[in-house]
GROMACS .gro file of N, CA and C in nm:
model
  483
    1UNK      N    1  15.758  16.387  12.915
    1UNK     CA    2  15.732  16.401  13.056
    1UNK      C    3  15.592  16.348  13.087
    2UNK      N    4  15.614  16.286  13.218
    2UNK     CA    5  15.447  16.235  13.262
    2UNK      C    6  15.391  16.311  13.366
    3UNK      N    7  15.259  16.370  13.320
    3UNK     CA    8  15.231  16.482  13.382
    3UNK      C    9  15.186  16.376  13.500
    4UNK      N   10  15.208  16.443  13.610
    4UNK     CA   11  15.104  16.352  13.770
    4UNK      C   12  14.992  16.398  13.759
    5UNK      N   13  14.891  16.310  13.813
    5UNK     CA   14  14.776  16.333  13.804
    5UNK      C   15  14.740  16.426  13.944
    6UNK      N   16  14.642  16.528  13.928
    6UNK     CA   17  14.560  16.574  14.059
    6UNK      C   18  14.534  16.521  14.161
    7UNK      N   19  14.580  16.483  14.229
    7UNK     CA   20  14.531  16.436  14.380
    7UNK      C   21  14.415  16.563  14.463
    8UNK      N   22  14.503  16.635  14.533
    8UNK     CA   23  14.444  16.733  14.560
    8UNK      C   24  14.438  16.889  14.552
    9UNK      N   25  14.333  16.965  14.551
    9UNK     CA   26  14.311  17.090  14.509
    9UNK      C   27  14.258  17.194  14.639
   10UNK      N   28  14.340  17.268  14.670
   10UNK     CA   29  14.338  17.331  14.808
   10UNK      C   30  14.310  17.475  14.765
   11UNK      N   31  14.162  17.455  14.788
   11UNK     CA   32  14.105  17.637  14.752
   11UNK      C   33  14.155  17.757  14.897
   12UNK      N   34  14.223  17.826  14.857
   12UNK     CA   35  14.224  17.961  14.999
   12UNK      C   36  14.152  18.031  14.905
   13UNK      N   37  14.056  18.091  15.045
   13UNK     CA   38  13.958  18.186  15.024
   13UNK      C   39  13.866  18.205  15.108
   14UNK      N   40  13.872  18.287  15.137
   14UNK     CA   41  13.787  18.362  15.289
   14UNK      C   42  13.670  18.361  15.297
   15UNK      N   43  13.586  18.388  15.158
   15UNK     CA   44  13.472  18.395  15.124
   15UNK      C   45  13.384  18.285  15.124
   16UNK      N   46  13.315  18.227  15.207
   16UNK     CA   47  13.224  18.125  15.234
   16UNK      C   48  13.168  18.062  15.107
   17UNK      N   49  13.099  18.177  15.059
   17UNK     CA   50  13.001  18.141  14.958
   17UNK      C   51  13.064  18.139  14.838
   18UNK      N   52  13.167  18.157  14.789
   18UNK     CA   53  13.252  18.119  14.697
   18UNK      C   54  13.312  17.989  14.760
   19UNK      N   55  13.363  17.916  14.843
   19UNK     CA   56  13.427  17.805  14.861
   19UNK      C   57  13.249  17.720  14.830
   20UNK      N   58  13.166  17.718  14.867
   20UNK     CA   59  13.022  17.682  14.829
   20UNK      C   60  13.029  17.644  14.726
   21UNK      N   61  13.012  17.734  14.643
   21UNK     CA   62  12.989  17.733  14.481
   21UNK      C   63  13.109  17.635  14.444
   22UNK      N   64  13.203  17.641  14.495
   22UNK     CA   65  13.342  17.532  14.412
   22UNK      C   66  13.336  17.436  14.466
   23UNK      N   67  13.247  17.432  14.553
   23UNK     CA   68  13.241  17.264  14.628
   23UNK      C   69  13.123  17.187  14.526
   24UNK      N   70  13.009  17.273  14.503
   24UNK     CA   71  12.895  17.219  14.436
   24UNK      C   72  12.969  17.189  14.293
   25UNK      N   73  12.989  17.282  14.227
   25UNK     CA   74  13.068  17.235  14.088
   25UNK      C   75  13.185  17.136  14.063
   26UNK      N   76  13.233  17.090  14.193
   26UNK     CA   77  13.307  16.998  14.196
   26UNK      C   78  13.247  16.871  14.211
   27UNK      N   79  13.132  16.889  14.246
   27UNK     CA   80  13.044  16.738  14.243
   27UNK      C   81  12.991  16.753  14.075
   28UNK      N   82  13.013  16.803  14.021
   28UNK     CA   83  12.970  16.786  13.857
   28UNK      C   84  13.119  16.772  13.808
   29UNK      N   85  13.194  16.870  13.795
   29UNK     CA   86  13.350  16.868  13.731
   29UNK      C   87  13.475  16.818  13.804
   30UNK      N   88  13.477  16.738  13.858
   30UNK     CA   89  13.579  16.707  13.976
   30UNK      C   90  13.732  16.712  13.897
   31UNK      N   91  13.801  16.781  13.966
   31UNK     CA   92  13.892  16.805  13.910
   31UNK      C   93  14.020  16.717  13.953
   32UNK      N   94  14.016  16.669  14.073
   32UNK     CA   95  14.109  16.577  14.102
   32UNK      C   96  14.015  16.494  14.200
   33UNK      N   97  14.128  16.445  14.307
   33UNK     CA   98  14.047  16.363  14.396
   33UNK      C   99  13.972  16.382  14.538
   34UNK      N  100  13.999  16.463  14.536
   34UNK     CA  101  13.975  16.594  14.630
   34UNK      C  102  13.964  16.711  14.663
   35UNK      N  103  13.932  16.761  14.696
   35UNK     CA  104  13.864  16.901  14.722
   35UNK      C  105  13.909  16.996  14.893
   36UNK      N  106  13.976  17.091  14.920
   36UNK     CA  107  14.033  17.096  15.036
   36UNK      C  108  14.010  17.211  15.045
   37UNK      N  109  13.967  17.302  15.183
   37UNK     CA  110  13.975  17.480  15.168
   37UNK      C  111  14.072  17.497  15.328
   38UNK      N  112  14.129  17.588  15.334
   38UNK     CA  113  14.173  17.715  15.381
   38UNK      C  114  14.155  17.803  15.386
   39UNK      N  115  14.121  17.946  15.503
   39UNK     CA  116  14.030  18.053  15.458
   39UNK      C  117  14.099  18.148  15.472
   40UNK      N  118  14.250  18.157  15.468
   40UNK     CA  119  14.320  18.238  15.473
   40UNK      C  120  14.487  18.223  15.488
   41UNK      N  121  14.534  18.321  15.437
   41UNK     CA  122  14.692  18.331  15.433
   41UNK      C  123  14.734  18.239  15.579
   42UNK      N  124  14.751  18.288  15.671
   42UNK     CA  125  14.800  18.197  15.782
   42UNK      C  126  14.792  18.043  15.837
   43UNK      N  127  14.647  18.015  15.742
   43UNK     CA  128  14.597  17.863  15.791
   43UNK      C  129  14.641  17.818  15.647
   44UNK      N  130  14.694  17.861  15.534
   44UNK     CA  131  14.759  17.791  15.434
   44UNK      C  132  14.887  17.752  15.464
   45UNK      N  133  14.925  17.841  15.542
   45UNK     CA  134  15.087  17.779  15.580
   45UNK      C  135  15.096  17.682  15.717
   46UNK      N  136  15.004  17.720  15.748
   46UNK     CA  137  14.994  17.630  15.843
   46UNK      C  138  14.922  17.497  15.799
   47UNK      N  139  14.889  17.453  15.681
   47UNK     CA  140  14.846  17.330  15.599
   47UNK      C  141  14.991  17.331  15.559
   48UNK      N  142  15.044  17.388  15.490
   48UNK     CA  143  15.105  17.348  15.391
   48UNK      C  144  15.249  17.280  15.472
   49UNK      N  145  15.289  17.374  15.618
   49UNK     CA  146  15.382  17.356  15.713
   49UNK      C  147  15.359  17.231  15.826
   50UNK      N  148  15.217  17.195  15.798
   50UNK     CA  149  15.154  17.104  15.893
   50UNK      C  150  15.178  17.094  16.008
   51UNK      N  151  15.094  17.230  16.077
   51UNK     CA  152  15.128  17.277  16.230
   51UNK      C  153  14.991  17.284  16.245
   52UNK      N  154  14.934  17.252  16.396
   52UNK     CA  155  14.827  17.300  16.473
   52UNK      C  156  14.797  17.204  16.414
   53UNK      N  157  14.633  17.204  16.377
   53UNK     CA  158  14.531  17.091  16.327
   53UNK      C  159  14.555  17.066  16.184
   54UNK      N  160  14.638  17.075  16.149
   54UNK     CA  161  14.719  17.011  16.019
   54UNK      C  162  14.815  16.924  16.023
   55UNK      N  163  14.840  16.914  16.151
   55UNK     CA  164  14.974  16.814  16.162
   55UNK      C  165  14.950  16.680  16.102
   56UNK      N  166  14.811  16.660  16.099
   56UNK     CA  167  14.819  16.468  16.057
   56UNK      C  168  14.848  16.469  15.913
   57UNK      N  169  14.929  16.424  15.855
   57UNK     CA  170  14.945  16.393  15.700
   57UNK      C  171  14.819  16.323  15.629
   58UNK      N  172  14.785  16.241  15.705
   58UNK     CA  173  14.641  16.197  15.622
   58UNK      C  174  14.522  16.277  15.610
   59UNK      N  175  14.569  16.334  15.725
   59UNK     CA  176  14.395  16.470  15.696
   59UNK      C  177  14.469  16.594  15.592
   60UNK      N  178  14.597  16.588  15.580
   60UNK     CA  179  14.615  16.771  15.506
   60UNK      C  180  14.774  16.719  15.404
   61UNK      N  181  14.684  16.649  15.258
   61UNK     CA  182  14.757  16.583  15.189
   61UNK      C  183  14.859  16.748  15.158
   62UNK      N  184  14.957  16.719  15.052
   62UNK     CA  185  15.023  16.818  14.978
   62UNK      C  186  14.887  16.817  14.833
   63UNK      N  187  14.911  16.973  14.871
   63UNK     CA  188  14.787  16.926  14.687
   63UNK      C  189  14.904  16.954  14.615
   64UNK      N  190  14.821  16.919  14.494
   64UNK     CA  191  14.862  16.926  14.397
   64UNK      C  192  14.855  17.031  14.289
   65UNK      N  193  14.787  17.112  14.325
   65UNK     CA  194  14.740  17.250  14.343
   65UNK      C  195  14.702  17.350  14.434
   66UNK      N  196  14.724  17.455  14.437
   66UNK     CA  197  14.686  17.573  14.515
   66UNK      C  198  14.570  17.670  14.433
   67UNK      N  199  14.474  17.686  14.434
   67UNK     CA  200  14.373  17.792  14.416
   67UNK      C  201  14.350  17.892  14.471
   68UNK      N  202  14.441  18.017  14.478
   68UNK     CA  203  14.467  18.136  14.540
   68UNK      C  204  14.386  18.256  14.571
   69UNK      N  205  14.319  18.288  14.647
   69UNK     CA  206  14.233  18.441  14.643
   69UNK      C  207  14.340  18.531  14.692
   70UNK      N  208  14.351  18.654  14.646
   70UNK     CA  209  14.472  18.740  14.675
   70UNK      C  210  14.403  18.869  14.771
   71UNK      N  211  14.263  18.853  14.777
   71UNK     CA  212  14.214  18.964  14.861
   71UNK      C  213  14.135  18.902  15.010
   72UNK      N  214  14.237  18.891  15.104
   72UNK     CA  215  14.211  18.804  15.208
   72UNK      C  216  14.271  18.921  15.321
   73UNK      N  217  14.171  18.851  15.471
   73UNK     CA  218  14.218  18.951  15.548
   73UNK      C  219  14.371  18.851  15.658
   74UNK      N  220  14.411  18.940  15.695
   74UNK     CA  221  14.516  18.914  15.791
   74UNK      C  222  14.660  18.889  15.737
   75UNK      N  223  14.637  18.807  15.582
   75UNK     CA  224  14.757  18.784  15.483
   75UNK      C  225  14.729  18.781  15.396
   76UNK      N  226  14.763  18.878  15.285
   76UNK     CA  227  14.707  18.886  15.123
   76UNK      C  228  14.776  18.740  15.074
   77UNK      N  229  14.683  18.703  14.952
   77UNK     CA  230  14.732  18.613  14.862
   77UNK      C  231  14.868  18.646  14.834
   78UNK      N  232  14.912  18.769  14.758
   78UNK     CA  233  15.039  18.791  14.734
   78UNK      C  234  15.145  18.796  14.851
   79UNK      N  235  15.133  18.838  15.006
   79UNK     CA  236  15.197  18.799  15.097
   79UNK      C  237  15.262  18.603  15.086
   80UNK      N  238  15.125  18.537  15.062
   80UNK     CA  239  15.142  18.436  15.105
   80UNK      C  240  15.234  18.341  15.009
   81UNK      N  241  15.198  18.424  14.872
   81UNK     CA  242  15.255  18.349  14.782
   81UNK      C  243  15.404  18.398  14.773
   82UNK      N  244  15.463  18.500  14.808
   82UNK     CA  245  15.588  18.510  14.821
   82UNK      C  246  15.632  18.441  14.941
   83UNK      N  247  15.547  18.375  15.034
   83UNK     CA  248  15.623  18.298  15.141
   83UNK      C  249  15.627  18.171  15.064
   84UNK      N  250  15.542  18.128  15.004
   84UNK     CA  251  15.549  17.999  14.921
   84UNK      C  252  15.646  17.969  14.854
   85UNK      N  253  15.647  18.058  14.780
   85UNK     CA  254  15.786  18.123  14.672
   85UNK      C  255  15.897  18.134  14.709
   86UNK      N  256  15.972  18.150  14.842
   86UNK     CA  257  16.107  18.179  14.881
   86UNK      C  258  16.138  18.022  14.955
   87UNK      N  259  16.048  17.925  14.965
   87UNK     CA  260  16.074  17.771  15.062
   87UNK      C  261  16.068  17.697  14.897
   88UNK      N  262  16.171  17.663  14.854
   88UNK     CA  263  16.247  17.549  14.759
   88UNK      C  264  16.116  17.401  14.828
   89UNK      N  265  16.089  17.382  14.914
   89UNK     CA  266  15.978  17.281  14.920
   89UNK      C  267  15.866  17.292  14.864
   90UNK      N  268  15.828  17.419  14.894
   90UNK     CA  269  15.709  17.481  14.856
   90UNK      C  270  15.699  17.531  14.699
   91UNK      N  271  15.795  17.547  14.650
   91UNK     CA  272  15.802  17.658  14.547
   91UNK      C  273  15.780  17.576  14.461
   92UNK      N  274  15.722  17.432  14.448
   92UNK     CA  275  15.741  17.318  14.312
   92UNK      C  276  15.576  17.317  14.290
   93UNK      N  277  15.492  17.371  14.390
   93UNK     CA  278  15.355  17.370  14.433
   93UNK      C  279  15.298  17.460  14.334
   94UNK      N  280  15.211  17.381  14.193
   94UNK     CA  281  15.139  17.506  14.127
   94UNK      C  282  15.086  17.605  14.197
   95UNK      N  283  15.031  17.711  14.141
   95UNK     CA  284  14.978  17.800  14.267
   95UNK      C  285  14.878  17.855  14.093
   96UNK      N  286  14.748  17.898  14.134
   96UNK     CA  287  14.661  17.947  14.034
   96UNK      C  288  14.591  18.063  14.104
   97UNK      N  289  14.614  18.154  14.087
   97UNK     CA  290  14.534  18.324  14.163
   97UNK      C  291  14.398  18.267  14.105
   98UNK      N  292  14.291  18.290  14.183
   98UNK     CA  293  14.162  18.258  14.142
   98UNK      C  294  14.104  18.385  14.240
   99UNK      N  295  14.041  18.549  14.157
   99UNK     CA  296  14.043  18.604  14.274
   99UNK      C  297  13.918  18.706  14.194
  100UNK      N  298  13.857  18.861  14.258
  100UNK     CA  299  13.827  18.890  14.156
  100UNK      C  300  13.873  19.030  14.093
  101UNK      N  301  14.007  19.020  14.144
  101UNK     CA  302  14.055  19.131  14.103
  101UNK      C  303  14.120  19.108  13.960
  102UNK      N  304  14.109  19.257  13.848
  102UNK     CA  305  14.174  19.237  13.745
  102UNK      C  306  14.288  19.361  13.768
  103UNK      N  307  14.286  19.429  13.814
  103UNK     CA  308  14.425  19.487  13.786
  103UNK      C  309  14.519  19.463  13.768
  104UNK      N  310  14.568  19.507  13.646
  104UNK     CA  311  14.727  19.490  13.621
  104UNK      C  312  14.836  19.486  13.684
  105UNK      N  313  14.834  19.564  13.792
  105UNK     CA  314  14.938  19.542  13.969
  105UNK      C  315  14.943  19.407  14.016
  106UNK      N  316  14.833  19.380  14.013
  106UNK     CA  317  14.801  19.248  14.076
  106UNK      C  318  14.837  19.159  13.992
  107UNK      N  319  14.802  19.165  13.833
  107UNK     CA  320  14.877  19.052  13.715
  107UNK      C  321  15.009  19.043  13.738
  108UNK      N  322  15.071  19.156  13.729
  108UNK     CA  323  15.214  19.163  13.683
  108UNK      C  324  15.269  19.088  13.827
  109UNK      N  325  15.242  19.144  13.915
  109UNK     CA  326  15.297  19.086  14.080
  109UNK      C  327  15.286  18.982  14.084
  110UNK      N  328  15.154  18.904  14.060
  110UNK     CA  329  15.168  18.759  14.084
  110UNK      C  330  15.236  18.663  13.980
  111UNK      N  331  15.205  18.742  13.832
  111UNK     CA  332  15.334  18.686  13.740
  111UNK      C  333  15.452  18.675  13.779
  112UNK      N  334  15.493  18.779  13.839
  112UNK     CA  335  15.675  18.808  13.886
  112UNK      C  336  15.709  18.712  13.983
  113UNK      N  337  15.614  18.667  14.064
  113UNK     CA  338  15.620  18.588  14.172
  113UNK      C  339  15.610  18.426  14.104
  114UNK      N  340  15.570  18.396  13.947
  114UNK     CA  341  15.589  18.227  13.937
  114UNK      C  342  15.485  18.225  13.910
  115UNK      N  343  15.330  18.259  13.948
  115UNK     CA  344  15.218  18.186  13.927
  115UNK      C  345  15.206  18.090  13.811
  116UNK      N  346  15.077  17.979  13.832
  116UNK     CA  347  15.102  17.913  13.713
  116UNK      C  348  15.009  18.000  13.600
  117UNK      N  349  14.889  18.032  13.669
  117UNK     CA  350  14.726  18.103  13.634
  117UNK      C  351  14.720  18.183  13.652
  118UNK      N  352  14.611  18.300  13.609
  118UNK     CA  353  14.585  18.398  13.698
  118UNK      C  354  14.427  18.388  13.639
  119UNK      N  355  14.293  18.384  13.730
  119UNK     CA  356  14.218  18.331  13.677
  119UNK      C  357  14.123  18.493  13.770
  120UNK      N  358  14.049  18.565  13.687
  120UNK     CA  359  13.914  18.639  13.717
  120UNK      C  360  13.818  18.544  13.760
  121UNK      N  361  13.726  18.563  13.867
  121UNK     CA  362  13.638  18.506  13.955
  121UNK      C  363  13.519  18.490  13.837
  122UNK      N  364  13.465  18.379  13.808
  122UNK     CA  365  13.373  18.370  13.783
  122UNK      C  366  13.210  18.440  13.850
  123UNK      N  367  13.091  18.510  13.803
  123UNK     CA  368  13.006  18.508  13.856
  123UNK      C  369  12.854  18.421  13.829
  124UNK      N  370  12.895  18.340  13.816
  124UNK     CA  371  12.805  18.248  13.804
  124UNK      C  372  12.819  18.076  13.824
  125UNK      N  373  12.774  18.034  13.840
  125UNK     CA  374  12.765  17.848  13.880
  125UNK      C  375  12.834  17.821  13.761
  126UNK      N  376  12.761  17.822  13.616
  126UNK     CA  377  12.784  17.786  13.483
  126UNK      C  378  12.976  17.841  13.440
  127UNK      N  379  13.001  17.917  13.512
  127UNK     CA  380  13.120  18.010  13.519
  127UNK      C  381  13.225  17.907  13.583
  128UNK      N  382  13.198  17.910  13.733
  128UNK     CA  383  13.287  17.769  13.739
  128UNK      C  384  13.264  17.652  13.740
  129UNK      N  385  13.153  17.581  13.615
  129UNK     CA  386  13.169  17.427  13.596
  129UNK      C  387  13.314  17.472  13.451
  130UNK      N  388  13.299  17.555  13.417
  130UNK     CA  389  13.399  17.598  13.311
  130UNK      C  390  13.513  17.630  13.327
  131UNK      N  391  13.542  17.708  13.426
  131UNK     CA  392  13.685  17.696  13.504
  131UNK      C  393  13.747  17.575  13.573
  132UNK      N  394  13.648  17.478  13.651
  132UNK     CA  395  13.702  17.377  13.671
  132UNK      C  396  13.760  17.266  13.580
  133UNK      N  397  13.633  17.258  13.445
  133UNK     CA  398  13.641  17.176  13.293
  133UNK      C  399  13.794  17.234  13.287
  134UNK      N  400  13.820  17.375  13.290
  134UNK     CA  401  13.940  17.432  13.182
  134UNK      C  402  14.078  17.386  13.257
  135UNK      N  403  14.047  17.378  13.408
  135UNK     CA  404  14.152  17.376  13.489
  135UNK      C  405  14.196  17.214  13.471
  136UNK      N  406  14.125  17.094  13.475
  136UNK     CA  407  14.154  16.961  13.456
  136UNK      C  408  14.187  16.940  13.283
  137UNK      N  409  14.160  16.996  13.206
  137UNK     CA  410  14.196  16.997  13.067
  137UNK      C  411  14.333  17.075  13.034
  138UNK      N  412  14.341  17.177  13.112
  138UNK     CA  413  14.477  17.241  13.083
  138UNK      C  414  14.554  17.178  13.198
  139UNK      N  415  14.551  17.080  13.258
  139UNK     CA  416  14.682  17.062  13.374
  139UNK      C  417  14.805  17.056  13.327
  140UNK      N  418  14.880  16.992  13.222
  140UNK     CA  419  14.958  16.970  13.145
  140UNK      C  420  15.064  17.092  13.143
  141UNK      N  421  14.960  17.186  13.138
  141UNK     CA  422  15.019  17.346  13.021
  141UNK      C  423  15.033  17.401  13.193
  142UNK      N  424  14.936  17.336  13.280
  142UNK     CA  425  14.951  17.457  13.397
  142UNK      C  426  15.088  17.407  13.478
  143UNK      N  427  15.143  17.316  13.465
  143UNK     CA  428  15.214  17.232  13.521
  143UNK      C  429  15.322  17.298  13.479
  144UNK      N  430  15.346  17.295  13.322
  144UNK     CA  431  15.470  17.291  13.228
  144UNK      C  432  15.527  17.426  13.246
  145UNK      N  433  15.488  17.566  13.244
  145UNK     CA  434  15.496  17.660  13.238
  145UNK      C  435  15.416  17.774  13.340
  146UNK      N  436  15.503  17.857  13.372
  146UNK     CA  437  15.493  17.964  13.491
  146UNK      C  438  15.352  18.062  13.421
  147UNK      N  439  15.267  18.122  13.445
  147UNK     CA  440  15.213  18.293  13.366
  147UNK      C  441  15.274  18.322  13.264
  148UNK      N  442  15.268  18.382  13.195
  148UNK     CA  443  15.346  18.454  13.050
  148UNK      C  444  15.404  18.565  13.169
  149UNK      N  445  15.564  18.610  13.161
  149UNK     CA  446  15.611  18.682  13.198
  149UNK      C  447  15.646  18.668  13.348
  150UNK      N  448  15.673  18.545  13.380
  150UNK     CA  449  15.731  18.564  13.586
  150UNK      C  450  15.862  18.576  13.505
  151UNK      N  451  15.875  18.630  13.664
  151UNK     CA  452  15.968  18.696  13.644
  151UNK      C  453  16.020  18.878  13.624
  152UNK      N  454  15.903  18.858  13.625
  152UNK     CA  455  15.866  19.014  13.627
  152UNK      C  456  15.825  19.098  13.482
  153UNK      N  457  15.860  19.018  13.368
  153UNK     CA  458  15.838  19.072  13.229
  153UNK      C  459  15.713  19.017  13.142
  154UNK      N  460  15.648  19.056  13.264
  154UNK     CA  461  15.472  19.018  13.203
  154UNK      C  462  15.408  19.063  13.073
  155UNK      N  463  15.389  18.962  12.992
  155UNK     CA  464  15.328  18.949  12.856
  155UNK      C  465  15.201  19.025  12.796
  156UNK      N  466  15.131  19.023  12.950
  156UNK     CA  467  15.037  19.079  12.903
  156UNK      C  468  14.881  18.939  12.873
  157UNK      N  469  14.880  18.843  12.949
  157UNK     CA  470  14.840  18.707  12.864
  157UNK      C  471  14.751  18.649  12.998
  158UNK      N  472  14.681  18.668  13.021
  158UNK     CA  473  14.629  18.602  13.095
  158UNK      C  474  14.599  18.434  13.148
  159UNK      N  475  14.589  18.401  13.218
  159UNK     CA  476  14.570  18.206  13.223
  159UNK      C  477  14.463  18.147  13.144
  160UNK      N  478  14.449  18.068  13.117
  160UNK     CA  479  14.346  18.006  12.973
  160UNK      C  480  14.270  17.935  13.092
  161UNK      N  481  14.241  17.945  13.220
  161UNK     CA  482  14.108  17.887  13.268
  161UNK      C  483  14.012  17.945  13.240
   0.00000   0.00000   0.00000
């Protein structure tokens, strides 16, 4: 199989100063060819559905990834990703939880739901030039295979970003 290359990488996440930090480390680790944010559940579907100021295809490519925060206001990550999850268009769309929750509720749920990742928030700069390194080095593996356990029979295994 020929893996496709990254085009684009569409961070949701509410948090300013975290979309900051992944913009700066992306000028050192670029992970694809672009770099895209959304700051929340509703304006992801509305990228991804290309309604309102998303409608132009040239401004709001399909990424090629999704970079997920699951603690968002108005639509949780996990809301959004089960809307992702039930549209056969949508559902071919890696999706990587990048958030900073570790609870196990939250593993197992977003496992059950397909994720490809499930990635703990870095706190530091040096944190995500390393998550980004891990995320363009593992595309292959993130591509090929769901979380350990979607489906609901979670392994226990966290994402190798």
């Amino acid at each position: 199989m020929v893996t496709p290359p990254i085009h684009t990488v569409l961070l949701v996440d509410d948090n300013s100063d975290d979309c900051e930090i992944v913009k700066e480390a992306w000028g050192e680790v670029p992970v694809g060819q672009e770099l895209r944010f959304v700051h929340d559940g509703h304006e992801l579907l509305d990228y991804l559905y290309r309604r309102g100021p998303f409608s132009d295809r040239a401004c709001s490519p399909r990424p090629s990834v999704i970079l997920l925060d699951l603690n968002m206001p108005h639509m949780t990550g996990g809301e959004v990703l089960t809307e992702i999850k039930k549209d056969p268009s949508l559902a071919c769309i890696p999706v990587v939880v990048l958030t900073t929750s570790k609870a196990p509720k939250d593993i197992c749920q977003t496992a059950g739901l397909g994720v490809n990742g499930y990635i703990h928030k870095p706190n530091s700069y040096k944190g995500y030039l390393q998550l980004l390194d891990n995320l363009r080095k593992n595309w292959r593996e993130i591509l090929e295979q769901p979380l350990s356990g979607s489906g609901g029979d979670w392994s226990g295994h966290v994402a190798w970003c």
